[in-house]
Amino acid sequence: MANCFSIGIDDKAGLFPIASRFNHSCHPRDNIKYTFDPDSETLEMVVKVDTILAGDELTISYGTRRTPIDLYYRFGFKCCCGACPGLKKGETDYIW
């Protein structure tokens, strides 16, 4: 199953197969920004080319206000992007 994106319009969401393939990186290490255009009903993605070197992975932020524990609760992964402090030992012991 692909990732679902909240599009910021009421409680609507969308499935965007290409966008869902990008891994997460916390801001400011993410190098792709995305916005939803309600007129065309498309997800517009902009690559920050000035921040990318040859061989770098393209990443998006799953939310600029998300904490590592929130990412774990909501998406089920431990963030190790290098832009955030990550999870502390024991923080996930009682989640599942």
Coordinates of C-alpha atoms in Angstrom, one line a residue:
M1 CA 0.0 0.0 0.0
A2 CA 1.2 3.5 -0.8
N3 CA 1.4 6.3 1.6
C4 CA -1.6 8.6 1.9
F5 CA -1.1 12.4 1.9
S6 CA -3.2 14.8 3.7
I7 CA -3.9 17.7 1.3
G8 CA -4.8 20.3 3.8
I9 CA -8.4 20.8 2.6
D10 CA -10.9 19.9 5.2
D11 CA -10.5 16.2 6.0
K12 CA -9.6 15.2 2.5
A13 CA -6.6 13.0 1.6
G14 CA -5.2 11.6 -1.6
L15 CA -3.1 8.7 -2.9
F16 CA -0.2 9.9 -5.0
P17 CA 1.8 6.8 -6.1
I18 CA 5.0 8.6 -7.2
A19 CA 5.2 10.9 -4.2
S20 CA 4.6 8.0 -1.8
R21 CA 7.9 6.4 -2.9
F22 CA 10.0 9.1 -1.3
N23 CA 11.5 8.5 2.1
H24 CA 11.1 11.0 5.0
S25 CA 13.7 13.4 6.2
C26 CA 13.1 16.0 8.9
H27 CA 13.3 19.7 7.9
P28 CA 15.7 21.2 6.8
R29 CA 17.3 18.1 5.4
D30 CA 14.3 17.3 3.2
N31 CA 15.0 18.3 -0.4
I32 CA 11.5 18.1 -2.0
K33 CA 8.6 20.4 -1.1
Y34 CA 5.1 19.5 -2.1
T35 CA 1.8 21.4 -2.3
F36 CA -1.7 20.4 -3.4
D37 CA -3.3 22.5 -6.1
P38 CA -7.1 22.2 -5.6
D39 CA -7.9 23.7 -9.0
S40 CA -6.1 20.9 -10.9
E41 CA -6.4 18.4 -8.1
T42 CA -2.7 17.6 -8.4
L43 CA 0.2 17.3 -6.0
E44 CA 2.9 19.6 -7.1
M45 CA 6.5 18.6 -6.1
V46 CA 9.4 21.0 -6.3
V47 CA 13.0 19.6 -6.0
K48 CA 15.4 22.0 -4.2
V49 CA 18.2 21.4 -6.7
D50 CA 20.6 23.7 -4.9
T51 CA 20.7 21.3 -1.9
I52 CA 21.3 18.1 -3.8
L53 CA 24.6 16.5 -4.8
A54 CA 25.0 13.7 -7.3
G55 CA 23.9 10.4 -5.6
D56 CA 21.9 12.1 -2.9
E57 CA 18.5 10.5 -2.0
L58 CA 15.5 12.6 -2.7
T59 CA 13.4 13.0 0.5
I60 CA 10.3 14.7 1.7
S61 CA 9.2 15.8 5.2
Y62 CA 6.2 13.9 6.5
G63 CA 5.3 17.1 8.4
T64 CA 7.5 20.0 9.6
R65 CA 6.0 19.8 13.1
R66 CA 6.3 16.1 13.6
T67 CA 8.6 14.8 16.3
P68 CA 10.5 11.5 16.1
I69 CA 8.1 9.8 18.5
D70 CA 5.1 11.1 16.5
L71 CA 6.7 9.7 13.3
Y72 CA 7.0 6.3 15.1
Y73 CA 3.5 6.3 16.4
R74 CA 1.9 7.5 13.2
F75 CA 4.0 5.9 10.5
G76 CA 5.8 3.0 12.3
F77 CA 9.4 3.9 11.7
K78 CA 12.3 5.2 13.7
C79 CA 13.6 8.4 12.2
C80 CA 17.4 8.4 11.6
C81 CA 17.6 11.2 9.0
G82 CA 20.3 13.1 10.9
A83 CA 18.4 16.4 11.0
C84 CA 16.6 15.5 14.2
P85 CA 17.7 14.0 17.5
G86 CA 15.9 10.7 16.7
L87 CA 14.3 8.5 19.4
K88 CA 15.7 8.0 22.9
K89 CA 16.3 4.5 24.2
G90 CA 13.1 3.1 25.7
E91 CA 10.7 5.7 24.1
T92 CA 9.1 3.0 22.0
D93 CA 8.9 0.2 24.6
Y94 CA 5.2 0.4 25.3
I95 CA 3.8 1.5 21.9
W96 CA 2.6 -1.7 20.3

